[in-house]
PDB file of C-alpha atoms in Angstrom:
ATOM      1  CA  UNK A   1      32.603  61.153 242.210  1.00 42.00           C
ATOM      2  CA  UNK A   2      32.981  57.529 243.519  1.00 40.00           C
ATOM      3  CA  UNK A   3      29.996  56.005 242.192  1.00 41.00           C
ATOM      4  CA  UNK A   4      31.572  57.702 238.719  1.00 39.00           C
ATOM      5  CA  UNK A   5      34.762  56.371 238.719  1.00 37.00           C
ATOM      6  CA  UNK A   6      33.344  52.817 239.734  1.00 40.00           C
ATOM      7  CA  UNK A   7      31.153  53.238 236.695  1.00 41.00           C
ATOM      8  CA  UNK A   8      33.321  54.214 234.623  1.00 40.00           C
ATOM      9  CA  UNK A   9      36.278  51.440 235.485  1.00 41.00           C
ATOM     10  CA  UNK A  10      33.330  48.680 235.394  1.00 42.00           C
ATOM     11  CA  UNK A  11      32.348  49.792 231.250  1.00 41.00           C
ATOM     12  CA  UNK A  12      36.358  49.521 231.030  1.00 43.00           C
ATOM     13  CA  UNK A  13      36.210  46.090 232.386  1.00 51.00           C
ATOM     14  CA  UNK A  14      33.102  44.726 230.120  1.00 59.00           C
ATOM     15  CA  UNK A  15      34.627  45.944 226.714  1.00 82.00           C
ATOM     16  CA  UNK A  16      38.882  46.040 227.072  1.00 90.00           C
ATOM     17  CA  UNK A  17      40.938  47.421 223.571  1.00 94.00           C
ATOM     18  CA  UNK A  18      41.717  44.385 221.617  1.00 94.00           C
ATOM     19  CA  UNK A  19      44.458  46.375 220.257  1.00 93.00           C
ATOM     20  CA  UNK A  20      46.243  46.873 223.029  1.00 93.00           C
ATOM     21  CA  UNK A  21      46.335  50.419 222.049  1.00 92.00           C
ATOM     22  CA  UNK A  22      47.899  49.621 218.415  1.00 95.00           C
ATOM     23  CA  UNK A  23      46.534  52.373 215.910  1.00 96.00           C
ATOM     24  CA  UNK A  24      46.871  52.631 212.385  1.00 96.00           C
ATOM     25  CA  UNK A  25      48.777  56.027 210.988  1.00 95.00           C
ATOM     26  CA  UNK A  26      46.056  58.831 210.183  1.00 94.00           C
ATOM     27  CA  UNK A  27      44.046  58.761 207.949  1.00 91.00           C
ATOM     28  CA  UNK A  28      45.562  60.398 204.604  1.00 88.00           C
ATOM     29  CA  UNK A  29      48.993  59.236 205.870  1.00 91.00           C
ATOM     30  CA  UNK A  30      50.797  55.126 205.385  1.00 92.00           C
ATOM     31  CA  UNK A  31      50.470  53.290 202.415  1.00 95.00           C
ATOM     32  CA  UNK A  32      47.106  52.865 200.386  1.00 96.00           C
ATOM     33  CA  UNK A  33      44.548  50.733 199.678  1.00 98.00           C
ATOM     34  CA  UNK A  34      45.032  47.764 197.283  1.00 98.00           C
ATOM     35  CA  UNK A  35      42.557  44.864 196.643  1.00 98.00           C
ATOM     36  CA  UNK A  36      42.339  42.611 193.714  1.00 98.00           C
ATOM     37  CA  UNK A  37      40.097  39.635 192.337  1.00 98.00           C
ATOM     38  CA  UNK A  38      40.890  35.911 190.835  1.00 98.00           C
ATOM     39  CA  UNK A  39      38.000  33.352 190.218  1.00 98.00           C
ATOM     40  CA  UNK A  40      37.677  30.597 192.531  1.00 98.00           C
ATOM     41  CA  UNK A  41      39.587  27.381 192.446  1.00 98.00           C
ATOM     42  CA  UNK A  42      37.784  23.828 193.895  1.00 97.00           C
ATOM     43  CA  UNK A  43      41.214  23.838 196.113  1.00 98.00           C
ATOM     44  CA  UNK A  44      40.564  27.320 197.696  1.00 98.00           C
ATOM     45  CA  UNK A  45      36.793  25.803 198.278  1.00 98.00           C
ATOM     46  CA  UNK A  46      37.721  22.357 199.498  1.00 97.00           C
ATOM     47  CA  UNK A  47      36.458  22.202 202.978  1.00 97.00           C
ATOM     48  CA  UNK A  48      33.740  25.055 202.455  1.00 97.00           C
ATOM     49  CA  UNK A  49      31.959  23.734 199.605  1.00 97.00           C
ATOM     50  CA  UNK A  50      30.405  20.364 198.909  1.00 94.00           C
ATOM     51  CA  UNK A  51      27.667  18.628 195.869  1.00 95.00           C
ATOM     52  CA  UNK A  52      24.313  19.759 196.916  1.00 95.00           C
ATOM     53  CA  UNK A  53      25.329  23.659 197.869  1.00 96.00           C
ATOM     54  CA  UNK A  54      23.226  26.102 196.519  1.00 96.00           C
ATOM     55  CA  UNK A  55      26.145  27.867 194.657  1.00 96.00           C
ATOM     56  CA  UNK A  56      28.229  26.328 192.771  1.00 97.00           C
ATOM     57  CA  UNK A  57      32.271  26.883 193.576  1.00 97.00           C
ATOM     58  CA  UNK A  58      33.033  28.102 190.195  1.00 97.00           C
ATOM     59  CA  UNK A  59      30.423  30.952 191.019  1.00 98.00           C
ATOM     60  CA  UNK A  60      33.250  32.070 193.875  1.00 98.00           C
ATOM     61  CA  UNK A  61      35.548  35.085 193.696  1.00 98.00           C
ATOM     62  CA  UNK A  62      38.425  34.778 195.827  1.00 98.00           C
ATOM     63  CA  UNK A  63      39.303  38.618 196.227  1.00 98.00           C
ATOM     64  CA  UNK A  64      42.313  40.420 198.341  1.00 98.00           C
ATOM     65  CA  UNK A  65      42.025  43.447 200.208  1.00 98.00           C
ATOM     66  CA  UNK A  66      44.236  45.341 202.438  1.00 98.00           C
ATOM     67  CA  UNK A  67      43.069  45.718 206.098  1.00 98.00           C
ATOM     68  CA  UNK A  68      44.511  47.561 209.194  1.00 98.00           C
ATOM     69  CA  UNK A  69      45.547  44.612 211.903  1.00 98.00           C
ATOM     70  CA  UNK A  70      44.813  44.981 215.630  1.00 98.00           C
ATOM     71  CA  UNK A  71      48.896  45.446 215.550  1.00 97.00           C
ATOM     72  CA  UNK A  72      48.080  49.038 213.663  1.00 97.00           C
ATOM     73  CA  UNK A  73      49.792  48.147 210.578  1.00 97.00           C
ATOM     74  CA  UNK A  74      48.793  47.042 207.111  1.00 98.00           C
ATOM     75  CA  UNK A  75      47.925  43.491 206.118  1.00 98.00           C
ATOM     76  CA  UNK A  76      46.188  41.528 203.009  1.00 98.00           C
ATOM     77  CA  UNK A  77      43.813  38.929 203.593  1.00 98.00           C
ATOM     78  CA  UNK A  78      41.631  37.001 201.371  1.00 98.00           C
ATOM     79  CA  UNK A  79      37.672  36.548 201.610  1.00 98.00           C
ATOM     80  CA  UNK A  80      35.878  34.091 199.453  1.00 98.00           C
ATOM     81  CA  UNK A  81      32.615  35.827 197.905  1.00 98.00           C
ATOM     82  CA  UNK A  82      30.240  35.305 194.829  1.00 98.00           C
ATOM     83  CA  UNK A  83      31.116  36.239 191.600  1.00 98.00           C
ATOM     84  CA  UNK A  84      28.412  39.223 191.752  1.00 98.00           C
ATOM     85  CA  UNK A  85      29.720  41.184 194.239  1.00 98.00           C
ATOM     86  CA  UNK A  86      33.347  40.925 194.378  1.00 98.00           C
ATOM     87  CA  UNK A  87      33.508  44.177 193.160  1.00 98.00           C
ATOM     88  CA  UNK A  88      30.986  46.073 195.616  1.00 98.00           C
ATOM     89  CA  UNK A  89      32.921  44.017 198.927  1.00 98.00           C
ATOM     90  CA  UNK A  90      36.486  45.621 197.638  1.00 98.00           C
ATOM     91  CA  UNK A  91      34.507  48.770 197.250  1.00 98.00           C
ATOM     92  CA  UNK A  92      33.277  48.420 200.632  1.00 98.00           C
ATOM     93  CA  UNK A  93      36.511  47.373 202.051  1.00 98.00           C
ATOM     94  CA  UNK A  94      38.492  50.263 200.439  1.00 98.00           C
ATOM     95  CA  UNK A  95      35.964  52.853 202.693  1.00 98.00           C
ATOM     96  CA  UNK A  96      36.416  50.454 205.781  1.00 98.00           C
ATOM     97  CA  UNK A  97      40.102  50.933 205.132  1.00 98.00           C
ATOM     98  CA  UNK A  98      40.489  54.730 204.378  1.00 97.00           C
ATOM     99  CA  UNK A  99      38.592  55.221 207.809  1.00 97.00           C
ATOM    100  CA  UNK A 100      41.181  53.035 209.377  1.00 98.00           C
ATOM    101  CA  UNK A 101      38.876  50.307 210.940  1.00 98.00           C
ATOM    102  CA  UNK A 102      41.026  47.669 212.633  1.00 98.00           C
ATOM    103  CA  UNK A 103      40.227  44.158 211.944  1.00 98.00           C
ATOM    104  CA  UNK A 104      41.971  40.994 213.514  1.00 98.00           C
ATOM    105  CA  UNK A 105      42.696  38.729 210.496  1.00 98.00           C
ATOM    106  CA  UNK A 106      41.068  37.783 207.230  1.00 98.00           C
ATOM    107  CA  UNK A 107      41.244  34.322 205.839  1.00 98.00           C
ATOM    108  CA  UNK A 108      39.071  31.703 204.015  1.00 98.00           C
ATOM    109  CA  UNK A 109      37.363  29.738 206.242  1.00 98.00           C
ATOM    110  CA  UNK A 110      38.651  26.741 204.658  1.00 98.00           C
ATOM    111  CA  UNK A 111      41.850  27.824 206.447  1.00 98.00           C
ATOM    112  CA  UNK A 112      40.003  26.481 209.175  1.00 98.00           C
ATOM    113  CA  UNK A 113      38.611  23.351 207.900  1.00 97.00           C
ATOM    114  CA  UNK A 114      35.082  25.000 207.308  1.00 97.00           C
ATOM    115  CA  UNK A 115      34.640  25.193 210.818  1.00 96.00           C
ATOM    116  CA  UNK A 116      32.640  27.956 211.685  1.00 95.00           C
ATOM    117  CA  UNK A 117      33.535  27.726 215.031  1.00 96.00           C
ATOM    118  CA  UNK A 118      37.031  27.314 215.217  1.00 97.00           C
ATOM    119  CA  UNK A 119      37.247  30.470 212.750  1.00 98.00           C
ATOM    120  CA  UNK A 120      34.936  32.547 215.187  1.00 97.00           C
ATOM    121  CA  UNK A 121      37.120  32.180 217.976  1.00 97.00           C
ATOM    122  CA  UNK A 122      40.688  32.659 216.341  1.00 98.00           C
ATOM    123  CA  UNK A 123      38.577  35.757 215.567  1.00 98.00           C
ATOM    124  CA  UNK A 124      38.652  35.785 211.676  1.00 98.00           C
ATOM    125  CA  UNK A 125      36.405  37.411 209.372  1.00 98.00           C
ATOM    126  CA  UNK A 126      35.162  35.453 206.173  1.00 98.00           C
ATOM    127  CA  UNK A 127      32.650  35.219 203.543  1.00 98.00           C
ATOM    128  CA  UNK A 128      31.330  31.991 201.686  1.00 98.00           C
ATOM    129  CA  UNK A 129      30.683  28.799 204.139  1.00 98.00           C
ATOM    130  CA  UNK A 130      28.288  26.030 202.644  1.00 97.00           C
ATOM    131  CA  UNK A 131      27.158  25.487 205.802  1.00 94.00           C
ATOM    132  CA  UNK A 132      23.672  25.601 207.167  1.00 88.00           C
ATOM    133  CA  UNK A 133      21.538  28.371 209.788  1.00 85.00           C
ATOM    134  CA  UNK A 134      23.270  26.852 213.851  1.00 78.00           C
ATOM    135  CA  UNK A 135      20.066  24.881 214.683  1.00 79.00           C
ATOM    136  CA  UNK A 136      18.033  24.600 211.628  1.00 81.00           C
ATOM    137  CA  UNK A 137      17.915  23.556 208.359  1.00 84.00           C
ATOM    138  CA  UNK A 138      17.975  26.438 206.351  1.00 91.00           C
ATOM    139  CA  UNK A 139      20.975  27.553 204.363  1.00 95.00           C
ATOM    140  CA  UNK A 140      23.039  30.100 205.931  1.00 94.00           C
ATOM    141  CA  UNK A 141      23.447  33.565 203.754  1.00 96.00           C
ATOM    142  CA  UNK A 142      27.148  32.279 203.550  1.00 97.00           C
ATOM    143  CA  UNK A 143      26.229  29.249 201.393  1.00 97.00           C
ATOM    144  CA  UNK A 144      25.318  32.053 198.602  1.00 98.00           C
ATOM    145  CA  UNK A 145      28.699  33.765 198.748  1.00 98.00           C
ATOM    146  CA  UNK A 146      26.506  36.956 199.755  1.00 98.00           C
ATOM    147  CA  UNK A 147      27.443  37.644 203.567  1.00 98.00           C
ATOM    148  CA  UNK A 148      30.493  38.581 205.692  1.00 98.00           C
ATOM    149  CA  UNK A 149      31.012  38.058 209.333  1.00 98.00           C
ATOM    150  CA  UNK A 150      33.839  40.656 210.656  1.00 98.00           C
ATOM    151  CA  UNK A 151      35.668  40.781 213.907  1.00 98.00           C
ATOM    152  CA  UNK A 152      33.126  37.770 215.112  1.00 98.00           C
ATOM    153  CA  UNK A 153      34.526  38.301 218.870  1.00 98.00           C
ATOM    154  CA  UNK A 154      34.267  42.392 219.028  1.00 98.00           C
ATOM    155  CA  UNK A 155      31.006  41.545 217.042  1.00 98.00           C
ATOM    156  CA  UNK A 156      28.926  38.818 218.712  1.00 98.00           C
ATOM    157  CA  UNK A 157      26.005  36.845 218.046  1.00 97.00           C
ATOM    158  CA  UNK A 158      23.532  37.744 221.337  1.00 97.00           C
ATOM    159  CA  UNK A 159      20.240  36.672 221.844  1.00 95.00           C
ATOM    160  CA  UNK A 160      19.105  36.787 225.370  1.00 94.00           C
ATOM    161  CA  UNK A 161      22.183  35.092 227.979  1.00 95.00           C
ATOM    162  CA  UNK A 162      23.645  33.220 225.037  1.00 96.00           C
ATOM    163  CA  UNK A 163      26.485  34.452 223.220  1.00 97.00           C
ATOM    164  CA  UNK A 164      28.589  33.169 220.152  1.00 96.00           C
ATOM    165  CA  UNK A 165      31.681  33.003 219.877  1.00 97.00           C
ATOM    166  CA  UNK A 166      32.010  32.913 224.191  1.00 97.00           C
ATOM    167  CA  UNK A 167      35.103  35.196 224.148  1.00 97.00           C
ATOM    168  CA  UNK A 168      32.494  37.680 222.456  1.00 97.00           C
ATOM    169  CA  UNK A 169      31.011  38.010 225.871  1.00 96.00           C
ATOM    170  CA  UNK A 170      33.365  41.037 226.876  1.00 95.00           C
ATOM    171  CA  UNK A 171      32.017  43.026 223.993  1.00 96.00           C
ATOM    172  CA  UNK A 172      28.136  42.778 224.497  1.00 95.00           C
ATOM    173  CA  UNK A 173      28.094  46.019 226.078  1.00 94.00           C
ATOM    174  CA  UNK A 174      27.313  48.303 222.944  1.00 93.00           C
ATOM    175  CA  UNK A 175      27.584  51.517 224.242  1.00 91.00           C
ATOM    176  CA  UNK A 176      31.265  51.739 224.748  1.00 90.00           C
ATOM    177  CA  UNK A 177      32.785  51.465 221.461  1.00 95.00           C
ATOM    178  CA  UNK A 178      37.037  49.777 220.683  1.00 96.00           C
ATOM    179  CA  UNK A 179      38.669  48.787 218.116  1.00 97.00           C
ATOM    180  CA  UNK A 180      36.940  46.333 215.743  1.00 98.00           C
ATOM    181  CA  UNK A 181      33.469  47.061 217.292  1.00 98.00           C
ATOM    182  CA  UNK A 182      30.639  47.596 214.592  1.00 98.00           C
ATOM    183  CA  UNK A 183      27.730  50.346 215.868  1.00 97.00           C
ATOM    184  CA  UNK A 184      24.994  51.491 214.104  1.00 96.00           C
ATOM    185  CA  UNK A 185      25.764  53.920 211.330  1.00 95.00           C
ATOM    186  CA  UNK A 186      29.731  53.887 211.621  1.00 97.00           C
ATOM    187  CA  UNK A 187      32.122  53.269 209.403  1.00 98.00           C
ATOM    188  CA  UNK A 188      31.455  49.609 208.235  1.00 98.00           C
ATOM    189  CA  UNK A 189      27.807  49.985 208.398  1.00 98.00           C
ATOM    190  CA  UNK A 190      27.825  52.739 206.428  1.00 98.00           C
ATOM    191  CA  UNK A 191      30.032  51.273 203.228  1.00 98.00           C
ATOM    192  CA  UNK A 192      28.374  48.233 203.419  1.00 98.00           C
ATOM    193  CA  UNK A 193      24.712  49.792 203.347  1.00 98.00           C
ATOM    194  CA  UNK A 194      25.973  51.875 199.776  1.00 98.00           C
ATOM    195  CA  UNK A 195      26.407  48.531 198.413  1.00 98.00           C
ATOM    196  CA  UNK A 196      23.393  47.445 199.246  1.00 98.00           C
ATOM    197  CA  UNK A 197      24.180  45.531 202.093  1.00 98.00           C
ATOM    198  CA  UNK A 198      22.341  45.577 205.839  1.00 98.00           C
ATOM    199  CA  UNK A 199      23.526  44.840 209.065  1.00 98.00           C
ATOM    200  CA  UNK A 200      23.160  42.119 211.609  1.00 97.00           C
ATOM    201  CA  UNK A 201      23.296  44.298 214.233  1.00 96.00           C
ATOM    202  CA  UNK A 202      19.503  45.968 213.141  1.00 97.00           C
ATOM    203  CA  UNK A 203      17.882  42.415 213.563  1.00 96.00           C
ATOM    204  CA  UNK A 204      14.732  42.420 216.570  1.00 93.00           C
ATOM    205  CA  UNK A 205      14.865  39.024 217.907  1.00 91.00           C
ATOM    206  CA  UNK A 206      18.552  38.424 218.286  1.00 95.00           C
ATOM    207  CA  UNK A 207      21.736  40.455 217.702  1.00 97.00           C
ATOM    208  CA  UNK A 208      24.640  39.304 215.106  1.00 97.00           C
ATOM    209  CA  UNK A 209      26.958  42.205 215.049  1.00 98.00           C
ATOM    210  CA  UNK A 210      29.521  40.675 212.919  1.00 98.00           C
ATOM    211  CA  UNK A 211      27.165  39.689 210.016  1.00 98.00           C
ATOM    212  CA  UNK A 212      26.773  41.580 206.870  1.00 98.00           C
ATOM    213  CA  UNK A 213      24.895  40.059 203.874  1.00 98.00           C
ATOM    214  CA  UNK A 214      22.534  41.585 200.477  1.00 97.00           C
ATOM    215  CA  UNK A 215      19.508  39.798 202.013  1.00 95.00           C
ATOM    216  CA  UNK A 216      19.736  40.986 205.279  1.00 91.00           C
ATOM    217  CA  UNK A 217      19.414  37.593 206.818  1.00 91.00           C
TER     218      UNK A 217
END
């Protein structure tokens, strides 16, 4: 019984409730989904795009959806996507919402100066980033307008001892599922895949849990 406990207080150690314990009201209850859709301005691009991208900013759809907030209540954020599938992303985020997935906070990344890093760790999820694959030079699925990262800290990048964002190292364990986690086949895996989507968390030779794009890279 010991051993157990030990066990069991250890798992609770390597993957604590972001939330603090915050839940959204049940599902069926609280106010509803809303999302809308506006093209893209160059000032809502100004950090994130750039001449040579391989999309061009007035290909961007800056759309709005409603989201459930680590706090458990409702909040809007916006995510900067291509034109194509603005609609399929609110689609996806409606389901994601009506299940009553938690997410931290949505913004443009320009709201951190493009910085893919600095938005990883205040934990925000995002679409378009003209930016280019961490290590190589081959354009990141983000630079098409066609891939999401969500809850990047519940959600890290893993491959082998390295981790991205760092504070995503609490959450590597997969197997005991909070808040803001993505698993295979839940909720967020699920609406993306009926758009079409796939998920990060399926690649072989690394792990990016937060990542959802049409390609699949």
């Amino acid at each position: 019984m010991l051993v157990v406990l030990v066990a069991a207080t250890l798992l609770a150690a390597c993957n604590p409730d972001p939330t603090g314990g915050a839940r959204p009201p049940a599902p069926g209850s609280g106010p509803g989904y809303t999302s809308s859709q506006r093209p893209a301005t160059r000032a809502d691009v100004v950090h994130s795009w750039r001449e040579g991208c391989p999309l061009h900013w007035n290909d961007l759809t800056v759309i709005r959806v409603a989201y459930w907030g680590y706090d458990g209540a409702r909040h809007v954020g916006d995510i900067v996507v291509r034109d194509s599938v603005a609609v399929d992303i609110r689609g996806a985020f409606r389901s994601i919402y009506d299940q009553r997935f938690q997410i931290r906070r949505i913004h443009p990344v320009d709201v951190y100066g493009a910085d893919d890093d600095r938005s990883m760790a205040a934990n925000n999820t995002s679409g378009f980033n003209c930016r280019r694959v961490s290590g190589t030079s081959v354009w990141s699925e983000h630079s098409y307008g066609t891939a999401i990262d969500i809850n990047p800290i519940q959600n890290p990048w893993v491959k082998g001892s390295s981790v991205d964002p760092p504070a995503g190292r609490d959450w590597i364990d997969r197997g005991s599922v909070t808040p803001g986690m993505i698993t295979s086949g839940d909720v967020v895996v699920r609406a993306f895949a009926a758009k079409g989507w796939k998920w990060g968390g399926h690649w072989q030779s690394s792990k990016d849990y937060q990542h959802l794009s049409l390609s699949g890279r």
